[in-house]
PDB file of C-alpha atoms and ligand atoms in Angstrom:
ATOM      1  CA  MET A 226    -124.983  53.073 -30.661  1.00 96.00           C
ATOM      2  CA  VAL A 227    -127.895  50.753 -31.398  1.00 98.00           C
ATOM      3  CA  ILE A 228    -127.788  48.067 -34.065  1.00 98.00           C
ATOM      4  CA  GLU A 229    -130.702  45.838 -34.979  1.00 98.00           C
ATOM      5  CA  THR A 230    -130.154  42.371 -36.395  1.00 98.00           C
ATOM      6  CA  ARG A 231    -132.662  39.948 -37.843  1.00 98.00           C
ATOM      7  CA  SER A 232    -130.639  36.745 -38.086  1.00 98.00           C
ATOM      8  CA  PRO A 233    -127.825  34.948 -36.231  1.00 98.00           C
ATOM      9  CA  GLU A 234    -125.586  35.621 -39.246  1.00 98.00           C
ATOM     10  CA  GLU A 235    -126.060  39.379 -38.844  1.00 98.00           C
ATOM     11  CA  THR A 236    -125.169  39.215 -35.158  1.00 98.00           C
ATOM     12  CA  PHE A 237    -122.125  37.083 -35.968  1.00 98.00           C
ATOM     13  CA  ARG A 238    -121.056  39.612 -38.606  1.00 98.00           C
ATOM     14  CA  LEU A 239    -121.370  42.499 -36.137  1.00 98.00           C
ATOM     15  CA  GLY A 240    -119.120  40.606 -33.709  1.00 98.00           C
ATOM     16  CA  GLU A 241    -116.707  39.924 -36.535  1.00 98.00           C
ATOM     17  CA  GLN A 242    -116.513  43.601 -37.461  1.00 98.00           C
ATOM     18  CA  LEU A 243    -115.742  44.552 -33.859  1.00 98.00           C
ATOM     19  CA  GLY A 244    -113.163  41.765 -33.653  1.00 98.00           C
ATOM     20  CA  GLU A 245    -111.394  43.119 -36.725  1.00 98.00           C
ATOM     21  CA  LYS A 246    -111.158  46.554 -35.080  1.00 97.00           C
ATOM     22  CA  SER A 247    -110.262  45.383 -31.561  1.00 97.00           C
ATOM     23  CA  ARG A 248    -107.141  46.814 -29.965  1.00 96.00           C
ATOM     24  CA  PRO A 249    -104.754  45.265 -27.423  1.00 97.00           C
ATOM     25  CA  GLY A 250    -106.201  45.541 -23.905  1.00 96.00           C
ATOM     26  CA  GLN A 251    -109.760  46.106 -25.051  1.00 97.00           C
ATOM     27  CA  VAL A 252    -112.443  44.829 -22.678  1.00 98.00           C
ATOM     28  CA  TYR A 253    -115.975  43.974 -23.780  1.00 98.00           C
ATOM     29  CA  THR A 254    -118.823  43.146 -21.464  1.00 97.00           C
ATOM     30  CA  LEU A 255    -121.712  41.164 -22.838  1.00 96.00           C
ATOM     31  CA  THR A 256    -125.127  41.165 -21.209  1.00 94.00           C
ATOM     32  CA  GLY A 257    -128.448  39.629 -22.166  1.00 95.00           C
ATOM     33  CA  ASP A 258    -130.778  36.789 -21.276  1.00 93.00           C
ATOM     34  CA  LEU A 259    -130.132  33.147 -21.984  1.00 90.00           C
ATOM     35  CA  GLY A 260    -130.536  32.330 -25.678  1.00 94.00           C
ATOM     36  CA  VAL A 261    -130.337  35.937 -26.823  1.00 96.00           C
ATOM     37  CA  GLY A 262    -127.193  35.451 -28.924  1.00 96.00           C
ATOM     38  CA  LYS A 263    -124.203  36.143 -26.667  1.00 94.00           C
ATOM     39  CA  THR A 264    -122.361  33.076 -27.921  1.00 92.00           C
ATOM     40  CA  VAL A 265    -123.188  33.861 -31.555  1.00 96.00           C
ATOM     41  CA  PHE A 266    -121.776  37.359 -31.077  1.00 97.00           C
ATOM     42  CA  THR A 267    -118.668  36.010 -29.309  1.00 96.00           C
ATOM     43  CA  GLN A 268    -118.013  33.523 -32.111  1.00 96.00           C
ATOM     44  CA  GLY A 269    -118.125  36.392 -34.594  1.00 98.00           C
ATOM     45  CA  LEU A 270    -115.742  38.458 -32.495  1.00 98.00           C
ATOM     46  CA  ALA A 271    -113.299  35.542 -32.312  1.00 97.00           C
ATOM     47  CA  LYS A 272    -113.486  35.112 -36.071  1.00 97.00           C
ATOM     48  CA  GLY A 273    -112.755  38.821 -36.488  1.00 98.00           C
ATOM     49  CA  LEU A 274    -109.657  38.364 -34.331  1.00 98.00           C
ATOM     50  CA  GLY A 275    -108.518  35.635 -36.692  1.00 97.00           C
ATOM     51  CA  ILE A 276    -109.219  32.725 -34.348  1.00 97.00           C
ATOM     52  CA  ASP A 277    -110.021  29.521 -36.216  1.00 91.00           C
ATOM     53  CA  GLU A 278    -110.661  27.297 -33.200  1.00 89.00           C
ATOM     54  CA  PRO A 279    -114.306  26.671 -32.300  1.00 88.00           C
ATOM     55  CA  VAL A 280    -115.484  29.043 -29.549  1.00 89.00           C
ATOM     56  CA  ASN A 281    -118.203  28.019 -27.140  1.00 84.00           C
ATOM     57  CA  SER A 282    -119.248  29.207 -23.724  1.00 74.00           C
ATOM     58  CA  PRO A 283    -116.588  28.152 -21.207  1.00 67.00           C
ATOM     59  CA  THR A 284    -118.936  25.992 -19.184  1.00 69.00           C
ATOM     60  CA  PHE A 285    -116.499  24.323 -16.821  1.00 75.00           C
ATOM     61  CA  THR A 286    -113.994  27.133 -16.418  1.00 84.00           C
ATOM     62  CA  ILE A 287    -114.472  30.837 -15.857  1.00 90.00           C
ATOM     63  CA  VAL A 288    -112.045  31.749 -18.618  1.00 93.00           C
ATOM     64  CA  GLN A 289    -111.055  30.207 -21.909  1.00 94.00           C
ATOM     65  CA  VAL A 290    -107.899  31.492 -23.616  1.00 94.00           C
ATOM     66  CA  TYR A 291    -107.431  31.498 -27.397  1.00 95.00           C
ATOM     67  CA  GLU A 292    -103.928  32.286 -28.622  1.00 94.00           C
ATOM     68  CA  GLY A 293    -104.272  31.541 -32.319  1.00 92.00           C
ATOM     69  CA  GLY A 294    -105.486  34.928 -33.584  1.00 96.00           C
ATOM     70  CA  ARG A 295    -104.132  38.393 -34.278  1.00 97.00           C
ATOM     71  CA  LEU A 296    -104.379  39.110 -30.524  1.00 97.00           C
ATOM     72  CA  PRO A 297    -104.913  36.742 -27.588  1.00 97.00           C
ATOM     73  CA  PHE A 298    -108.585  36.384 -26.737  1.00 97.00           C
ATOM     74  CA  TYR A 299    -109.793  35.860 -23.158  1.00 96.00           C
ATOM     75  CA  HIS A 300    -113.374  34.660 -23.055  1.00 95.00           C
ATOM     76  CA  PHE A 301    -114.939  34.841 -19.593  1.00 94.00           C
ATOM     77  CA  ASP A 302    -118.307  33.431 -18.605  1.00 91.00           C
ATOM     78  CA  VAL A 303    -119.029  34.395 -15.013  1.00 91.00           C
ATOM     79  CA  TYR A 304    -122.557  32.986 -14.932  1.00 88.00           C
ATOM     80  CA  ARG A 305    -121.684  30.437 -12.253  1.00 85.00           C
ATOM     81  CA  ILE A 306    -119.509  32.658 -10.130  1.00 88.00           C
ATOM     82  CA  GLY A 307    -120.272  32.512  -6.410  1.00 85.00           C
ATOM     83  CA  ASP A 308    -118.150  35.407  -5.227  1.00 88.00           C
ATOM     84  CA  VAL A 309    -116.080  38.056  -7.034  1.00 90.00           C
ATOM     85  CA  GLU A 310    -113.023  36.736  -5.169  1.00 91.00           C
ATOM     86  CA  GLU A 311    -113.095  33.756  -7.503  1.00 90.00           C
ATOM     87  CA  MET A 312    -112.052  36.203 -10.211  1.00 93.00           C
ATOM     88  CA  ASP A 313    -108.794  36.937  -8.331  1.00 91.00           C
ATOM     89  CA  GLU A 314    -108.072  33.235  -8.288  1.00 91.00           C
ATOM     90  CA  VAL A 315    -108.269  32.958 -12.075  1.00 91.00           C
ATOM     91  CA  GLY A 316    -106.084  36.069 -12.485  1.00 93.00           C
ATOM     92  CA  PHE A 317    -108.796  38.336 -13.875  1.00 95.00           C
ATOM     93  CA  GLU A 318    -106.770  41.496 -13.248  1.00 95.00           C
ATOM     94  CA  ASP A 319    -103.778  40.194 -15.220  1.00 96.00           C
ATOM     95  CA  TYR A 320    -105.969  39.297 -18.171  1.00 96.00           C
ATOM     96  CA  ILE A 321    -107.783  42.608 -18.393  1.00 95.00           C
ATOM     97  CA  MET A 322    -104.544  44.568 -17.909  1.00 93.00           C
ATOM     98  CA  GLY A 323    -102.803  42.495 -20.574  1.00 93.00           C
ATOM     99  CA  ASP A 324    -102.463  42.972 -24.314  1.00 94.00           C
ATOM    100  CA  GLY A 325    -105.199  40.580 -25.318  1.00 97.00           C
ATOM    101  CA  VAL A 326    -108.879  41.233 -25.938  1.00 98.00           C
ATOM    102  CA  SER A 327    -111.182  40.296 -23.055  1.00 97.00           C
ATOM    103  CA  LEU A 328    -114.877  39.542 -23.344  1.00 97.00           C
ATOM    104  CA  ILE A 329    -116.962  38.912 -20.222  1.00 95.00           C
ATOM    105  CA  GLU A 330    -120.358  37.239 -20.460  1.00 93.00           C
ATOM    106  CA  TRP A 331    -122.797  37.977 -17.618  1.00 91.00           C
ATOM    107  CA  ALA A 332    -120.553  40.871 -16.593  1.00 92.00           C
ATOM    108  CA  ASP A 333    -123.313  42.332 -14.390  1.00 91.00           C
ATOM    109  CA  LEU A 334    -122.401  39.700 -11.810  1.00 91.00           C
ATOM    110  CA  ILE A 335    -118.932  41.189 -11.315  1.00 94.00           C
ATOM    111  CA  ARG A 336    -119.831  44.829 -11.871  1.00 92.00           C
ATOM    112  CA  GLU A 337    -117.720  46.077  -8.940  1.00 92.00           C
ATOM    113  CA  ILE A 338    -114.464  44.790 -10.418  1.00 94.00           C
ATOM    114  CA  LEU A 339    -114.982  45.789 -14.053  1.00 95.00           C
ATOM    115  CA  PRO A 340    -112.466  48.279 -15.455  1.00 96.00           C
ATOM    116  CA  ASP A 341    -113.839  51.806 -15.975  1.00 95.00           C
ATOM    117  CA  LYS A 342    -112.755  51.750 -19.587  1.00 96.00           C
ATOM    118  CA  ARG A 343    -114.782  49.083 -21.339  1.00 97.00           C
ATOM    119  CA  THR A 344    -117.168  48.535 -24.191  1.00 97.00           C
ATOM    120  CA  GLU A 345    -120.568  47.388 -22.980  1.00 97.00           C
ATOM    121  CA  ILE A 346    -122.719  45.285 -25.270  1.00 98.00           C
ATOM    122  CA  LEU A 347    -126.331  44.568 -24.428  1.00 97.00           C
ATOM    123  CA  ILE A 348    -128.389  42.179 -26.550  1.00 98.00           C
ATOM    124  CA  GLU A 349    -132.176  42.180 -26.210  1.00 98.00           C
ATOM    125  CA  LYS A 350    -135.086  40.495 -27.925  1.00 98.00           C
ATOM    126  CA  ASP A 351    -138.324  42.184 -28.881  1.00 98.00           C
ATOM    127  CA  LEU A 352    -140.844  39.530 -29.839  1.00 96.00           C
ATOM    128  CA  GLU A 353    -143.120  42.122 -31.416  1.00 97.00           C
ATOM    129  CA  GLN A 354    -140.387  42.564 -34.022  1.00 97.00           C
ATOM    130  CA  GLY A 355    -140.176  38.836 -34.716  1.00 97.00           C
ATOM    131  CA  PHE A 356    -138.460  35.812 -33.241  1.00 97.00           C
ATOM    132  CA  ASP A 357    -135.060  36.504 -34.822  1.00 98.00           C
ATOM    133  CA  TYR A 358    -134.956  40.229 -34.074  1.00 98.00           C
ATOM    134  CA  ARG A 359    -132.223  41.468 -31.725  1.00 98.00           C
ATOM    135  CA  LYS A 360    -131.494  44.976 -30.493  1.00 98.00           C
ATOM    136  CA  ILE A 361    -127.788  45.362 -29.757  1.00 98.00           C
ATOM    137  CA  THR A 362    -126.682  48.404 -27.777  1.00 98.00           C
ATOM    138  CA  ILE A 363    -122.990  49.264 -27.716  1.00 98.00           C
ATOM    139  CA  THR A 364    -121.801  51.793 -25.133  1.00 98.00           C
ATOM    140  CA  GLU A 365    -118.233  53.044 -24.660  1.00 96.00           C
ATOM    141  CA  MET A 366    -117.525  53.559 -20.970  1.00 96.00           C
ATOM    142  CA  GLU A 367    -114.587  55.651 -19.767  1.00 90.00           C
TER     143      GLU A 367
HETATM  144  P1  ADP B 292    -126.654  32.905 -25.397  1.00 53.41           P
HETATM  145  O1  ADP B 292    -125.187  32.633 -25.523  1.00 53.41           O
HETATM  146  O2  ADP B 292    -126.987  34.358 -25.200  1.00 53.41           O
HETATM  147  O3  ADP B 292    -127.326  32.054 -24.358  1.00 53.41           O
HETATM  148  P2  ADP B 292    -126.730  31.713 -28.015  1.00 53.41           P
HETATM  149  O4  ADP B 292    -125.840  32.581 -28.822  1.00 53.41           O
HETATM  150  O5  ADP B 292    -126.173  30.400 -27.563  1.00 53.41           O
HETATM  151  O6  ADP B 292    -127.334  32.528 -26.783  1.00 53.41           O
HETATM  152  O7  ADP B 292    -128.047  31.369 -28.839  1.00 53.41           O
HETATM  153  C1  ADP B 292    -128.787  32.317 -29.564  1.00 53.41           C
HETATM  154  C2  ADP B 292    -129.871  31.592 -30.348  1.00 53.41           C
HETATM  155  O8  ADP B 292    -130.744  32.517 -30.970  1.00 53.41           O
HETATM  156  C3  ADP B 292    -129.282  30.726 -31.457  1.00 53.41           C
HETATM  157  O9  ADP B 292    -130.041  29.549 -31.571  1.00 53.41           O
HETATM  158  C4  ADP B 292    -129.464  31.605 -32.696  1.00 53.41           C
HETATM  159  O10 ADP B 292    -129.579  30.842 -33.876  1.00 53.41           O
HETATM  160  C5  ADP B 292    -130.780  32.286 -32.368  1.00 53.41           C
HETATM  161  N1  ADP B 292    -130.970  33.590 -33.040  1.00 53.41           N
HETATM  162  C6  ADP B 292    -132.053  33.941 -33.756  1.00 53.41           C
HETATM  163  N2  ADP B 292    -131.961  35.190 -34.225  1.00 53.41           N
HETATM  164  C7  ADP B 292    -130.771  35.678 -33.790  1.00 53.41           C
HETATM  165  C8  ADP B 292    -130.114  36.926 -33.956  1.00 53.41           C
HETATM  166  N3  ADP B 292    -130.655  37.968 -34.621  1.00 53.41           N
HETATM  167  N4  ADP B 292    -128.896  37.075 -33.377  1.00 53.41           N
HETATM  168  C9  ADP B 292    -128.356  36.063 -32.670  1.00 53.41           C
HETATM  169  N5  ADP B 292    -128.920  34.848 -32.478  1.00 53.41           N
HETATM  170  C10 ADP B 292    -130.134  34.656 -33.025  1.00 53.41           C
HETATM  171 MG1   MG B 293    -123.869  31.456 -24.370  1.00 53.41          MG
END
């Protein structure tokens, strides 16, 4: 499924809609260059889960846990990961097997330990379509 957005608000709203529909144990991967809108999307998803706390990229930790919504939300940013073994140390397996909703930014970096069943989200720019244009591709993997 491909969705095109033309403002940050539209990308936020798409995240929100997915957050409203998210089920326990759902895993999202989020891929795209710096500044493409991964955090905007994630903030929408958190809102859709009913989380009121501010959500930012977890800069100093690999995972940030939000308990205040309809389901727990585990927000991973693996941008600074050195080795996939670091994911064991933070208990990655327990999170993704749990009843919360997991979202992993820069998931390409830990591709070999991603669960087979996941929802992949790719956000891309296309400057020919304008500065605020984003192409968002959502793929269900089994
Ligand atoms: P990332 O987390 O991928 O590095 P951010 O979400 O922090 O990126 O930043 C995205 C930037 O792009 C924000 O400044 C946002 O306002 C801007 N932007 C412009 N158009 C869009 C759009 N259609 N969707 C998402 N963000 C957009
Ligand atoms: Mg970000």
